[in-house]
């Protein structure tokens, strides 16, 4: 353990702790599958494996830590019930674990939490309450509830049992891919990444562990550079599962000791990764769950292979999924938006559409604008959204229209 962790008296799990946890979780958590991704392997120039924690019970890794933590409560603590704060994945893990253990559970979720996550949490028997704009606000309410009622707070990441339970995923990764050189996993508060890193480094000290955060909610890079958890002043990301404003003490100590590097990914990269996972891997993954793949797509040459990318969760709101798919198509150059000026004569629009058809571009939307100070009397401006096969095809489409004399703007 590092000197800083020792001085702070923060205990982090050992390999023995995680191996014991696996026995306690046997029959509770799923030994999730791992498959090679041919398209990621082709990009990276070597084998890239996908660890599908989105296929875990409740749709994410959270059941591992939540059940372990709650199974170790005393009879008195179990009788008092539990309380948690979560945007959805930890909520479902806590709710299912409570149902399995016969414990009453209350979960605080941020306003605007994904509806499917709320409904699933209620379906496991939890009392769901909404508070605040993000997980940090909800956590404050959960702590107040715990103080008032005596319910045990099941923290989403900052407890040794939580980190230990999540670490069982690291054991599976090394077993399923013994020759692994790089493990890439998303990170919010750090419990999942920290647990994986402890287990993987204990078994394979040479393996490189890389954490991935959304650029708009990246607390770890600054915290690590300052040597202590530092809270973000604000966060903006669609990846609600990793939108955590401040690292926890326990996972921070584990990550400080065992994680080699952090990278951040943009919203466009998250969208593109989610779309690629749908199209190529046939897997439904939430934005937070796709973060590791986004990092691989951004810098495929930066990760030594064999590499394992971990899909941390698949609980995505269908409405958000539709938006992200559209965003991903645009980020991948598959949607092309532009304006074209055409003659205001019969057949003017038809001629333009014929040229697009000849260029094999599929028209999705057309809007006319006839009144503008920038238009001549004999002109109409048309706003178009078309589907293309990618950036090169989009360039060919625009080139053909320019050759035909159409003034274009984007």
Short mmCIF file of N, CA and C in Angstrom, two decimals, residues 88 163-164 188 196 204-205 225 269 356 409:
data_model
loop_
_atom_site.label_atom_id
_atom_site.label_comp_id
_atom_site.label_asym_id
_atom_site.label_seq_id
_atom_site.Cartn_x
_atom_site.Cartn_y
_atom_site.Cartn_z
N UNK A 88 -29.24 4.97 -10.63
CA UNK A 88 -29.99 3.83 -11.13
C UNK A 88 -29.34 2.48 -10.98
N UNK A 163 -15.92 -2.15 -2.68
CA UNK A 163 -14.76 -2.29 -3.56
C UNK A 163 -14.35 -3.76 -3.68
N UNK A 164 -14.43 -4.48 -2.57
CA UNK A 164 -14.08 -5.90 -2.58
C UNK A 164 -15.01 -6.69 -3.50
N UNK A 188 -16.49 6.07 -12.12
CA UNK A 188 -17.25 7.18 -11.56
C UNK A 188 -16.65 7.52 -10.21
N UNK A 196 -11.27 -3.92 -9.51
CA UNK A 196 -10.66 -4.65 -10.63
C UNK A 196 -9.14 -4.53 -10.58
N UNK A 204 -1.54 -10.39 -11.77
CA UNK A 204 -0.68 -10.07 -12.91
C UNK A 204 -0.10 -8.67 -12.71
N UNK A 205 0.99 -8.56 -11.94
CA UNK A 205 1.57 -7.24 -11.65
C UNK A 205 1.95 -6.45 -12.89
N UNK A 225 -3.59 14.06 -9.30
CA UNK A 225 -2.47 15.00 -9.41
C UNK A 225 -2.26 15.75 -8.10
N UNK A 269 -17.69 10.72 -28.53
CA UNK A 269 -17.04 9.41 -28.50
C UNK A 269 -17.91 8.38 -27.79
N UNK A 356 -29.08 13.83 -55.37
CA UNK A 356 -28.79 13.11 -54.13
C UNK A 356 -29.01 11.61 -54.29
N UNK A 409 -23.89 25.34 -47.79
CA UNK A 409 -23.34 25.77 -46.49
C UNK A 409 -23.72 24.71 -45.47
#
